[in-house]
XYZ file of C-alpha atoms in Angstrom:
455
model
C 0.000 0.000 0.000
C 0.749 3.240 -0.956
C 2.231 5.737 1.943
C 0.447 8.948 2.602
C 1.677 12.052 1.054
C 2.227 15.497 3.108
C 2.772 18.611 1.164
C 5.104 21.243 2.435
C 3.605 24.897 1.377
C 4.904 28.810 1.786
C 6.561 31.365 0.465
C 10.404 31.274 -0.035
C 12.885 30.787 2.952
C 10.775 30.113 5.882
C 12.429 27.140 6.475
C 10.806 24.523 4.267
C 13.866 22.213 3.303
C 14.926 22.367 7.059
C 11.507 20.887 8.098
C 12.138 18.330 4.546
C 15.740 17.435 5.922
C 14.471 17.348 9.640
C 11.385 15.094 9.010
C 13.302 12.365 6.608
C 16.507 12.588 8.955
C 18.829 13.250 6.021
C 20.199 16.510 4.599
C 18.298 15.519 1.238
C 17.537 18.880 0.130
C 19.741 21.725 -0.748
C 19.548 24.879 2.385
C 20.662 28.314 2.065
C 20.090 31.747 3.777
C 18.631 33.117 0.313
C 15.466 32.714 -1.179
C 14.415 30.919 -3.670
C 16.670 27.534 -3.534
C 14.269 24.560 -3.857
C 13.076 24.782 -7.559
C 11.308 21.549 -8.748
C 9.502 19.177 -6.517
C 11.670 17.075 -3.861
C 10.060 13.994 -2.346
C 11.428 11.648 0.637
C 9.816 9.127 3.092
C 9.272 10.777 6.477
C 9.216 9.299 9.833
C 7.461 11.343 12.418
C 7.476 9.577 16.167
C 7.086 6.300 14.094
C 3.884 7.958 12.030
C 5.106 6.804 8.252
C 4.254 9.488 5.771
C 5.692 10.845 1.660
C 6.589 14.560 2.350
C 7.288 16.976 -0.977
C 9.412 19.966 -0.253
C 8.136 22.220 -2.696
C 9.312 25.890 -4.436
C 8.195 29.059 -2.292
C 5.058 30.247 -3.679
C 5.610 33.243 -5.609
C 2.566 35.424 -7.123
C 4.075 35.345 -10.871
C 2.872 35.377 -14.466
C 3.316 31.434 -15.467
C 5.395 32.108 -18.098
C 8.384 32.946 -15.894
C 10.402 31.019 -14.058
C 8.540 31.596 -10.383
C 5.228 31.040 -11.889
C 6.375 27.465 -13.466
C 7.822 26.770 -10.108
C 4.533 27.655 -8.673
C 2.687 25.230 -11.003
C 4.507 22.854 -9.522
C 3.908 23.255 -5.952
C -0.017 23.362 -6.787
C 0.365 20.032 -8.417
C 1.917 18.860 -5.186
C -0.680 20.008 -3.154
C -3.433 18.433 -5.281
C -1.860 15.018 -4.629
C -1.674 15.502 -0.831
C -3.275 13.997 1.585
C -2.608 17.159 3.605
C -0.456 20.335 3.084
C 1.852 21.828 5.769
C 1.569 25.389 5.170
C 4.662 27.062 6.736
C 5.198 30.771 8.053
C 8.061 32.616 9.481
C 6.558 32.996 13.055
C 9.682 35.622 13.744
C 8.519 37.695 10.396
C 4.877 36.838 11.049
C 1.748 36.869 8.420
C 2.728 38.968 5.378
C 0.564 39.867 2.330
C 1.977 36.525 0.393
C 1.303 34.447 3.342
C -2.371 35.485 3.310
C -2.403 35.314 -0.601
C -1.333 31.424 0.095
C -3.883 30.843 2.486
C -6.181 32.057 0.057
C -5.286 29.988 -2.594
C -5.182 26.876 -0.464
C -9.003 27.422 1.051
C -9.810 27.252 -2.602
C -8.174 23.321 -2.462
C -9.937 20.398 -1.100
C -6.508 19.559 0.763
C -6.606 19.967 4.431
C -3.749 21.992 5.539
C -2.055 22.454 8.871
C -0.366 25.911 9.542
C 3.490 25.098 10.749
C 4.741 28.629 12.572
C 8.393 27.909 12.308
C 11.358 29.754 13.629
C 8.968 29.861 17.050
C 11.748 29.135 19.462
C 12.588 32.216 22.114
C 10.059 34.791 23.152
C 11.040 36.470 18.813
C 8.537 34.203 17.759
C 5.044 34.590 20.088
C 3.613 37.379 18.211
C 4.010 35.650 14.704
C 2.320 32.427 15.967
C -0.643 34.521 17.393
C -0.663 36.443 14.164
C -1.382 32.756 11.951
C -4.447 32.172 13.741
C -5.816 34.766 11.237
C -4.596 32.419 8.084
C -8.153 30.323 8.893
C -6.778 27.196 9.505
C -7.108 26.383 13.209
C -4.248 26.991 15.960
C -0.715 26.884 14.410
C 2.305 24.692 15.683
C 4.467 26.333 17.162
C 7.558 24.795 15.892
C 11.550 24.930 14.932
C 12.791 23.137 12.449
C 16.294 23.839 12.752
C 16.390 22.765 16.884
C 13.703 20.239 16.483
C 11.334 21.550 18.851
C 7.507 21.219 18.254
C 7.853 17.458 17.051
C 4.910 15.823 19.327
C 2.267 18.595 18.306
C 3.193 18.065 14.615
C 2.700 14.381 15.176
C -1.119 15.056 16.812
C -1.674 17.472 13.801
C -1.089 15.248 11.125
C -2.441 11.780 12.352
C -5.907 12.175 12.137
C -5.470 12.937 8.372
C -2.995 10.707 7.536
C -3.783 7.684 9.609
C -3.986 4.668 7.728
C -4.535 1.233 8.312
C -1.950 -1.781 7.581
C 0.542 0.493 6.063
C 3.543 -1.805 5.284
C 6.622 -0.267 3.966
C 9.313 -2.856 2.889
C 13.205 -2.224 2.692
C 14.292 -2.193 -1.340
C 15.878 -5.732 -1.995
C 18.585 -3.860 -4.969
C 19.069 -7.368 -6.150
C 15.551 -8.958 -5.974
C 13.857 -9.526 -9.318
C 11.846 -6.012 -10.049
C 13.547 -3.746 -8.075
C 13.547 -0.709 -9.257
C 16.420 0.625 -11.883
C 18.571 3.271 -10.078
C 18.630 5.890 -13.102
C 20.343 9.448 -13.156
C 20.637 11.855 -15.817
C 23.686 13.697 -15.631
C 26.159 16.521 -17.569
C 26.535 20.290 -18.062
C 24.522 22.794 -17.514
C 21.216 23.534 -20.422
C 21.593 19.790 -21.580
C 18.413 18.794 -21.669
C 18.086 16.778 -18.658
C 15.053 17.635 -16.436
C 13.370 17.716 -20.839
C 14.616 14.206 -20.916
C 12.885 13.368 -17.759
C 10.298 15.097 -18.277
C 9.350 13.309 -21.958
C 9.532 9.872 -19.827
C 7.523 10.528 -17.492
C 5.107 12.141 -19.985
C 4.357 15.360 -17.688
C 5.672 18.776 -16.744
C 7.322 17.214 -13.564
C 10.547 19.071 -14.100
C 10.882 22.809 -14.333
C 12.322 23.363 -17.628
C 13.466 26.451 -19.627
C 16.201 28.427 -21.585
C 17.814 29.697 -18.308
C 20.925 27.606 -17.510
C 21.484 25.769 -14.347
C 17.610 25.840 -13.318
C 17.893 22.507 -11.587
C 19.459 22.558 -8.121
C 18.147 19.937 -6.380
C 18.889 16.276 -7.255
C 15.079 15.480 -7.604
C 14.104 11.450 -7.525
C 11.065 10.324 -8.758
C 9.660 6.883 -9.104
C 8.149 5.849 -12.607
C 7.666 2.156 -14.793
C 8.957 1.938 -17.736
C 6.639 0.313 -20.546
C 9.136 -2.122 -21.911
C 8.000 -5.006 -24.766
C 7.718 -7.423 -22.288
C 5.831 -5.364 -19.528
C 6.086 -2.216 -17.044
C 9.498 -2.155 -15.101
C 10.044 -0.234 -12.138
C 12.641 2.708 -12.491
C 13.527 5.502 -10.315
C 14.737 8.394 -12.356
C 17.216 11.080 -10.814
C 17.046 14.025 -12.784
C 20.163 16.179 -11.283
C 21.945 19.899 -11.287
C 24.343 20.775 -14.131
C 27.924 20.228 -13.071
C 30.296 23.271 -14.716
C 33.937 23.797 -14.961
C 35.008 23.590 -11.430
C 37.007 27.247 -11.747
C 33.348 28.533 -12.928
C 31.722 26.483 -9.795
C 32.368 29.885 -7.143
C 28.936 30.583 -5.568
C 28.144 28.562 -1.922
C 24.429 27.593 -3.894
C 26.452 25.978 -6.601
C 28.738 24.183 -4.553
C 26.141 22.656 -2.701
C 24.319 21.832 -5.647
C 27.242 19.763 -7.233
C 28.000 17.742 -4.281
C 24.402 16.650 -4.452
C 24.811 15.634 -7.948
C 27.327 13.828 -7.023
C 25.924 11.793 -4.129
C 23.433 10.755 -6.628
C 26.300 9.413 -8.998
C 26.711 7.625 -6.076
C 23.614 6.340 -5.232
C 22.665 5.423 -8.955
C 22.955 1.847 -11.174
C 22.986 3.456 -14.129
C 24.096 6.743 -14.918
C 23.579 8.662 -18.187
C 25.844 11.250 -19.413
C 23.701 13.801 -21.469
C 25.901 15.417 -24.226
C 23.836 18.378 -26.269
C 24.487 18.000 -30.185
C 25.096 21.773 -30.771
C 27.899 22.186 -28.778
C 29.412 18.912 -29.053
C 31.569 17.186 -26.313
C 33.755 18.900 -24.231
C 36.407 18.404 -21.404
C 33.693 18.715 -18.819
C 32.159 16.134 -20.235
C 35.216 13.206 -20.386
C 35.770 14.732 -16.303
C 32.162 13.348 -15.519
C 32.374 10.216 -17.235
C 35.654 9.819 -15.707
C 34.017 10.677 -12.138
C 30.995 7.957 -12.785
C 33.327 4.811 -13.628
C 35.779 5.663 -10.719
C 32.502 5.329 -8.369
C 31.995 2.046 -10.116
C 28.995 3.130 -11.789
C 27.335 1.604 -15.075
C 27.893 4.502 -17.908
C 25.637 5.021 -20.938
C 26.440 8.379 -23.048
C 23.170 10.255 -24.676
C 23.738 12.749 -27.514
C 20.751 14.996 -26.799
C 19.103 17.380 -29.620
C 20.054 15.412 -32.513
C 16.964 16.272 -34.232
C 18.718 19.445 -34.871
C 22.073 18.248 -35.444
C 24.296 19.636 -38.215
C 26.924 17.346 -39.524
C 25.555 14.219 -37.703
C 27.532 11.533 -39.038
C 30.648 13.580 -38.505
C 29.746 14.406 -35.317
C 28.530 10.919 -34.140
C 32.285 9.853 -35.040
C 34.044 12.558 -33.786
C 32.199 11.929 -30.427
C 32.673 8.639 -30.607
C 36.508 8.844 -31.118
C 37.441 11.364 -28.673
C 35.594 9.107 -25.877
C 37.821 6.143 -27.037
C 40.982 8.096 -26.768
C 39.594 10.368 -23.616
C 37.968 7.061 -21.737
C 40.223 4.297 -22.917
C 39.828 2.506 -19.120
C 36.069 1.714 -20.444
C 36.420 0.613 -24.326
C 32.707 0.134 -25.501
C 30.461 2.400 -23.385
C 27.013 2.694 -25.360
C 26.716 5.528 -27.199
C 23.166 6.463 -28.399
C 21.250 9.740 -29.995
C 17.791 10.858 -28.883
C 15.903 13.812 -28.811
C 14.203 14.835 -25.706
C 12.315 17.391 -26.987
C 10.567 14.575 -29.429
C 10.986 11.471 -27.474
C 12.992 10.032 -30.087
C 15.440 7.295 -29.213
C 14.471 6.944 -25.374
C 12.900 3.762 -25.307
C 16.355 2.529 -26.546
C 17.975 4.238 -24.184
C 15.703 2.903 -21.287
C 16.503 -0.385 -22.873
C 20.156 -0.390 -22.681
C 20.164 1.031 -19.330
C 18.334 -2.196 -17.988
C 20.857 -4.174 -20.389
C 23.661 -2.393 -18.852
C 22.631 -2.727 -15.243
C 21.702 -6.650 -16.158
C 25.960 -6.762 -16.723
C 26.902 -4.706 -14.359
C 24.668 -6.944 -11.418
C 25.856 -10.231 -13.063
C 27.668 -13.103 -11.103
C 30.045 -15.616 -12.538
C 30.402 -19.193 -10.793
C 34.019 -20.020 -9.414
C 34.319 -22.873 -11.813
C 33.113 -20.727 -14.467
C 35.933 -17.742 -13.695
C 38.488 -20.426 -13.570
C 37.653 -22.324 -16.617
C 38.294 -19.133 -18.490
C 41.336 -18.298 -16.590
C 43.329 -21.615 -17.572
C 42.210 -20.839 -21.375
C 43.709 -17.222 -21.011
C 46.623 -18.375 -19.279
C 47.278 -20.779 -22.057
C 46.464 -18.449 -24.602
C 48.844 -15.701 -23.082
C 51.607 -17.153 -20.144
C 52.072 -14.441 -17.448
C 55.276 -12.615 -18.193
C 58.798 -13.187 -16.250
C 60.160 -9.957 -14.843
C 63.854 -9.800 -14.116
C 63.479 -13.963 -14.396
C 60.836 -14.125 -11.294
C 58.377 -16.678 -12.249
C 54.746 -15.557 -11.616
C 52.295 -18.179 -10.476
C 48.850 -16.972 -11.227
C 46.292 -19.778 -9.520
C 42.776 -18.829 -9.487
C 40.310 -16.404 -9.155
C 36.854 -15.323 -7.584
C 34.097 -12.974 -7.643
C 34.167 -10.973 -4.550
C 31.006 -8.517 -5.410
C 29.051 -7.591 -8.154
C 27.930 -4.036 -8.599
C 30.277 -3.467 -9.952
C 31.692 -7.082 -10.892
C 34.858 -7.116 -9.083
C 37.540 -9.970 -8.731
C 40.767 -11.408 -6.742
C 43.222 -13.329 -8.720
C 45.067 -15.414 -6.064
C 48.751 -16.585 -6.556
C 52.555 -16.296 -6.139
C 53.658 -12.904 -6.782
C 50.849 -12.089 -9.020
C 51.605 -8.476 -7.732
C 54.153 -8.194 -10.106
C 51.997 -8.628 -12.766
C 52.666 -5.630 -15.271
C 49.686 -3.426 -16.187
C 49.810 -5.066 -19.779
C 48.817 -8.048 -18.323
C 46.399 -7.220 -15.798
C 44.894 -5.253 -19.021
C 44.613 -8.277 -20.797
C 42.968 -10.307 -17.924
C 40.015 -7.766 -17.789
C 39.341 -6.966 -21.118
C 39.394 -11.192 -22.002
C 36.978 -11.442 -18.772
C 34.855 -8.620 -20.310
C 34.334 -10.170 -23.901
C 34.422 -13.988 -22.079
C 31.237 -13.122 -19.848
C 29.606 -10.154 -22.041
C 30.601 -7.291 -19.435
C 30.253 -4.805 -22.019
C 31.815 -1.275 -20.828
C 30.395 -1.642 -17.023
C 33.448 -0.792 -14.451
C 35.187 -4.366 -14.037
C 37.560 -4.466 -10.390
C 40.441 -6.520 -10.469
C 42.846 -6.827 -7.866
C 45.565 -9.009 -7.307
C 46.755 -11.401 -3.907
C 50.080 -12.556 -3.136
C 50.043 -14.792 -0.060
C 53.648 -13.403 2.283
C 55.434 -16.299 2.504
C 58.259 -15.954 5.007
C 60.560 -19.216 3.457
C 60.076 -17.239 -0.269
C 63.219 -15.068 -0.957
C 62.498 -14.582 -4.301
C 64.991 -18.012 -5.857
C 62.591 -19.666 -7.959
C-alpha cells in the first residue's frame, strides 16, 4: 500500500527544506540563507514519532505570471498540493503573516486539501507574536515549531495523524538485487543539456521545471516511474540532477552545494547517463564526468541529446565517438546512443540499454566458471617473467558484483605488469559479455616468510 503524502507549502525561505531534511533525517535537500533555492519538486519518506508518511518539499510560492520562471515553479507546488493527503503550510513565526502568506492561504481554502499551519522559527520569546498572528490564516491553531532545533515534534505528530492515519501500512526495505527492483537511473552533464526535458518526456508530464535559463535545476530530484518495456512495465527511479560546470566557474556557496548533491546521486545510482547536447558537441567537462561515474563504479551510458537538430551528424557521431575512445580508454565500448528529448525520439532505446547495462553490471560468474576461463587465457597468453621471477597466477573469484569485481590469487601475481592485468580484464569482459560496465580486479600474493624470491 501506498504511503500517505504530506505537502510542504509557503513562500520562499521560511524554512521549508529544514523541516524536509528534519522530518526524513537526512540533509536531502539543498539549504541556504537566500530565497528561492528549492526549484522543482523534492520527495522523501518521512518518519514522524514512528507515524510513516511521503513529504514533498516544494518551491516558495511566488505570485508570478506562469510564463516565468517563479510562476512554473509555482505550477509545480499546486500540483503537489493536489496530490496531498494534507499540506503543511509554513510561516516565518519571527517575520509573522505577510501579504503573500495570506495570498497562500487564500489559494489553499480554494483546495480540497486539508492543511495544517506550521509557525516555524517559534523558538525564544522572537517568535510569540508571529504564531498569534497565523491564527488569522483560517486554519485552526498553528504549531508552534523549529525546524532547525527540532522543537515542536509531538504537536506536529497530533496534527497530522488524524489525516494521515492509515490502516496496515507496510513499507518494505528495497531488496537492490531482488527480481523487479527498481532501476537506479540518473541523468547527468553540463549545464542547459536537456536533462530535467529528458525526464520530463519519460515521465510524460511537466514534472521538471524546464526552460532556456541555464542551471535551473538545483536539487537532485528522484522520482519513481515504470517503464513500458515489450515485455511489460518495469520499475525505475529516475534522478534528474543539477548541471555540473567547470570547477574554476563552480564559485557561488548555492552551486557548490548543488554539485555535491549531484554527485551523491552518482553515487547512489545503477545506471548513470551522461547527457551530451548536439550543438555544442563534447567537451572536457564532459570526459571529467564520465571519468568521475566509472571511478565510483557506476554503469555509464552516453546520450547525444538534440540530434533532431544536429548539423553534420555523421561527422559528429564519429568525432564523439573517437574522442571518448581516446579520452575514456579505461572503459572501451560504453554505449553511445542519440535521442531527442524534446521529441521522445530514441528513449525507449535508451531505457533499454540502461536495464541491459545494469543486467551486466549486477551479473555473477560461478568459481568454476571464472576459472575455466582463466586456464584458457593463461594458455592463450603465459604471465610474463620480470627480471626472471616466475609468476604463479592460480585462481580467481568474484568478490562482489555491482560493480563485478575480482581477486586473482597466486605467487607474486603483484608483479603482474599493467599489460597483463589489461589483458585479464578486457578477455573477462568479452568472455562473460561485461560490455563497458566498471570491471575491479585486484591481485593477492600470499607473504610467505621461506620465499626469498629463488625460484
Amino acid at each position: 500500500m501506498s504511503l500517505p503524502i504530506v505537502a510542504i507549502i509557503g513562500r520562499p525561505n521560511v524554512g521549508k527544506s529544514t523541516l524536509f531534511n528534519r522530518l526524513v533525517g537526512k540533509r536531502l535537500a539543498l539549504v541556504d540563507d537566500q530565497p528561492g533555492v528549492t526549484r522543482d519538486r523534492r520527495e522523501g519518506d518521512a518518519n514522524l514519532l514512528g507515524l510513516e508518511f511521503r513529504i514533498i518539499d516544494t518551491a516558495g510560492f511566488e505570485d508570478e505570471d506562469a510564463q516565468t520562471l517563479p510562476g512554473r515553479m509555482r505550477i509545480q507546488t499546486q500540483a503537489a498540493v493536489n496530490e496531498a493527503d494534507v499540506a503543511l503550510f509554513v510561516v516565518d513565526s519571527r517575520a509573522g503573516v505577510t501579504p503573500l502568506d495570506e495570498e497562500i492561504g487564500r489559494w489553499l481554502r480554494s483546495s480540497d486539501t486539508p492543511v495544517v499551519v506550521l509557525a516555524n522559527k517559534a523558538e525564544g520569546k522572537a517568535g510569540e507574536t508571529g504564531v498569534i498572528e497565523a491564527m488569522a490564516l483560517g486554519f485552526g491553531d498553528p504549531i508552534p515549531f523549529s525546524a532547525e532545533h527540532g522543537e515542536g515534534m509531538a504537536d506536529l505528530f497530533s496534527a497530522l495523524l488524524p489525516h494521515i492515519e492509515r490502516e496496515e501500512i507496510e513499507v518494505e526495505e528495497e531488496d537492490p538485487d531482488a527480481p523487479g527492483a527498481p532501476l537506479k537511473f540518473a541523468v547527468v552533464g553540463r549545464p542547459n543539456a536537456g536533462k530535467s526535458t529528458l525526464v520530463n518526456k519519460l515521465l510524460g508530464e511537466d514534472r521538471m521545471i524546464t526552460g532556456p535559463e541555464a542551471g535551473i535545476t538545483r536539487d537532485s530530484i528522484s522520482v519513481d516511474w515504470e517503464w513500458e518495456s515489450p515485455e511489460g512495465p518495469l520499475p525505475v527511479r529516475l534522478i534528474d540532477t543539477a548541471g555540473l560546470r567547470k570547477k574554476a566557474r563552480v564559485e557561488e556557496k548555492l552551486e557548490k552545494l548543488s554539485v555535491a548533491d549531484t554527485l551523491r546521486s552518482i553515487d547512489f545510482a545503477e545506471v548513470v547517463v551522461l547527457l551530451l547536447d548536439a550543438t555544442r558537441g563534447l567537451e572536457v567537462q564532459d570526459l571529467k564526468i564520465a571519468d568521475r561515474v566509472l571511478q565510483e563504479g557506476r554503469a555509464l551510458i552516453i546520450a547525444v541529446n538534440k540530434w533532431d537538430v544536429a548539423e553534420n551528424a555523421s561527422s559528429l557521431f564519429n568525432g564523439i565517438k573517437g574522442a571518448l575512445e581516446e579520452g575514456l580508454s579505461q572503459a572501451k565500448g560504453i554505449p553511445v546512443l542519440t535521442v531527442s528529448a524534446a521529441t521522445g525520439k530514441g528513449l525507449d532505446v535508451l531505457m533499454k540499454v540502461a536495464f541491459e547495462t545494469r543486467e551486466a553490471w549486477s551479473r555473477r560468474i560461478s568459481t568454476g566458471q571464472l576459472n575455466r576461463w582463466f586456464e584458457r587465457a593463461i594458455e592463450a597468453n603465459p604471465p610474463p617473467a620480470p627480471g626472471g621471477k616466475r609468476i604463479k597466477p592460480r585462481y580467481v573469484t568474484q568478490i562482489k558484483s555491482r560493480p563485478p569485481s575480482f581477486v586473482l590469487f597466486g605467487t607474486r601475481v603483484d608483479l603482474l605488469p599493467t599489460s597483463y592485468q589489461r589483458y585479464l580484464v578486457n578477455s573477462l569482459r568479452r568472455e562473460f559479455d561485461f560490455g563497458a560496465v566498471p570491471v575491479r580486479f585486484t591481485m593477492r600474493a600470499p607473504k610467505n616468510p621461506f620465499d626469498h624470491d629463488k625460484n
